[in-house]
Short mmCIF file of C-alpha atoms in Angstrom, two decimals:
data_model
loop_
_atom_site.label_atom_id
_atom_site.label_comp_id
_atom_site.label_asym_id
_atom_site.label_seq_id
_atom_site.Cartn_x
_atom_site.Cartn_y
_atom_site.Cartn_z
CA MET A 1 79.71 78.57 -20.35
CA MET A 2 76.92 80.26 -20.16
CA ARG A 3 75.11 78.30 -22.76
CA TYR A 4 75.61 75.06 -20.38
CA LYS A 5 74.10 76.86 -17.63
CA GLU A 6 71.28 77.99 -19.25
CA GLU A 7 70.48 74.66 -20.53
CA LYS A 8 70.83 73.01 -17.26
CA GLU A 9 68.49 75.94 -15.61
CA VAL A 10 65.76 75.06 -18.27
CA LYS A 11 66.14 71.47 -17.72
CA LYS A 12 65.95 71.86 -13.61
CA GLU A 13 63.05 74.16 -14.37
CA ALA A 14 61.00 71.80 -16.52
CA PHE A 15 61.50 69.28 -13.95
CA ARG A 16 60.37 71.65 -11.05
CA LYS A 17 57.22 72.05 -13.23
CA TYR A 18 56.66 68.35 -13.72
CA LEU A 19 56.94 67.52 -10.28
CA GLU A 20 54.39 70.40 -9.54
CA SER A 21 51.89 69.65 -12.10
CA SER A 22 52.04 65.75 -10.79
CA GLY A 23 51.16 66.83 -7.42
CA VAL A 24 54.84 65.20 -5.87
CA LEU A 25 55.45 68.71 -4.29
CA ASP A 26 52.21 69.13 -2.72
CA SER A 27 52.33 65.60 -1.21
CA LEU A 28 56.04 65.87 -0.14
CA THR A 29 54.95 69.16 1.35
CA LYS A 30 52.04 67.51 3.56
CA VAL A 31 54.02 64.57 4.60
CA LEU A 32 57.18 66.92 5.52
CA VAL A 33 54.75 69.37 7.45
CA SER A 34 52.98 66.51 9.04
CA LEU A 35 56.44 65.09 10.13
CA TYR A 36 57.47 68.57 11.66
CA GLU A 37 54.43 68.71 13.46
CA GLN A 38 54.76 65.92 15.25
CA ASN A 39 55.62 66.24 19.39
CA ASP A 40 57.09 62.81 19.16
CA LYS A 41 59.21 62.30 16.30
CA PRO A 42 59.61 58.97 14.89
CA SER A 43 62.35 56.69 15.23
CA SER A 44 62.80 56.55 11.48
CA ALA A 45 61.64 59.63 9.16
CA LEU A 46 62.10 57.42 6.20
CA GLU A 47 59.38 55.06 7.58
CA PHE A 48 57.18 57.92 8.48
CA ILE A 49 57.43 59.38 5.24
CA GLN A 50 56.87 56.08 3.15
CA GLN A 51 53.90 55.17 5.53
CA LYS A 52 52.21 58.67 4.68
CA LEU A 53 53.16 58.51 1.02
CA GLY A 54 50.92 54.98 1.13
CA GLY A 55 53.86 52.70 0.81
CA PRO A 56 54.76 49.47 3.26
CA SER A 57 57.14 50.16 5.86
CA VAL A 58 60.39 48.00 6.15
CA SER A 59 59.42 45.35 7.76
CA ASP A 60 55.89 44.91 6.03
CA TYR A 61 57.77 44.74 2.83
CA GLU A 62 60.18 42.19 3.85
CA LYS A 63 57.03 40.05 5.11
CA LEU A 64 55.42 40.34 1.84
CA GLN A 65 58.91 39.60 -0.18
CA ALA A 66 58.67 36.28 2.42
CA GLU A 67 54.98 35.48 1.51
CA LYS A 68 55.95 35.99 -2.33
CA SER A 69 58.76 33.47 -1.88
CA ASP A 70 56.43 30.83 -0.16
CA LEU A 71 53.86 31.13 -2.76
CA GLN A 72 56.16 30.66 -5.65
CA ILE A 73 57.38 27.53 -4.14
CA LYS A 74 53.99 26.21 -3.36
CA LYS A 75 52.99 27.16 -6.88
CA LYS A 76 55.95 25.26 -8.22
CA LYS A 77 54.83 22.03 -6.34
CA ASN A 78 51.45 22.44 -7.34
CA LYS A 79 52.34 22.63 -10.90
CA ASN A 80 53.91 19.07 -11.12
CA LYS A 81 51.37 17.61 -8.76
CA PRO A 82 48.65 17.05 -11.51
CA ARG A 83 51.09 15.18 -13.76
CA ILE A 84 52.16 13.07 -10.62
CA ASP A 85 48.10 11.96 -10.04
CA GLU A 86 47.54 11.72 -13.74
CA PHE A 87 51.14 9.21 -13.77
CA SER A 88 49.45 6.94 -10.94
CA ARG A 89 46.15 6.36 -12.47
CA GLN A 90 47.37 5.35 -15.50
CA GLN A 91 49.05 2.65 -14.26
#
């Protein structure tokens, strides 16, 4: 039983060091301090954190997904268009 706890602690410490060395702990701490210091707390703490970390907001993400879908549809339509034009010229 002790061996399991020791292994768990070793893994936990290794992960903490990884987060620290990669700058994750520092970035998260800065964002959380920034949120704490806000006089008017945002309605969505998660969105605040995402924006501060450089990620798109939920609404921006949804807009980008819709734009991506539209572009994929246009790409499929345009992919077939040259073949249709080529076929028309041959006749």
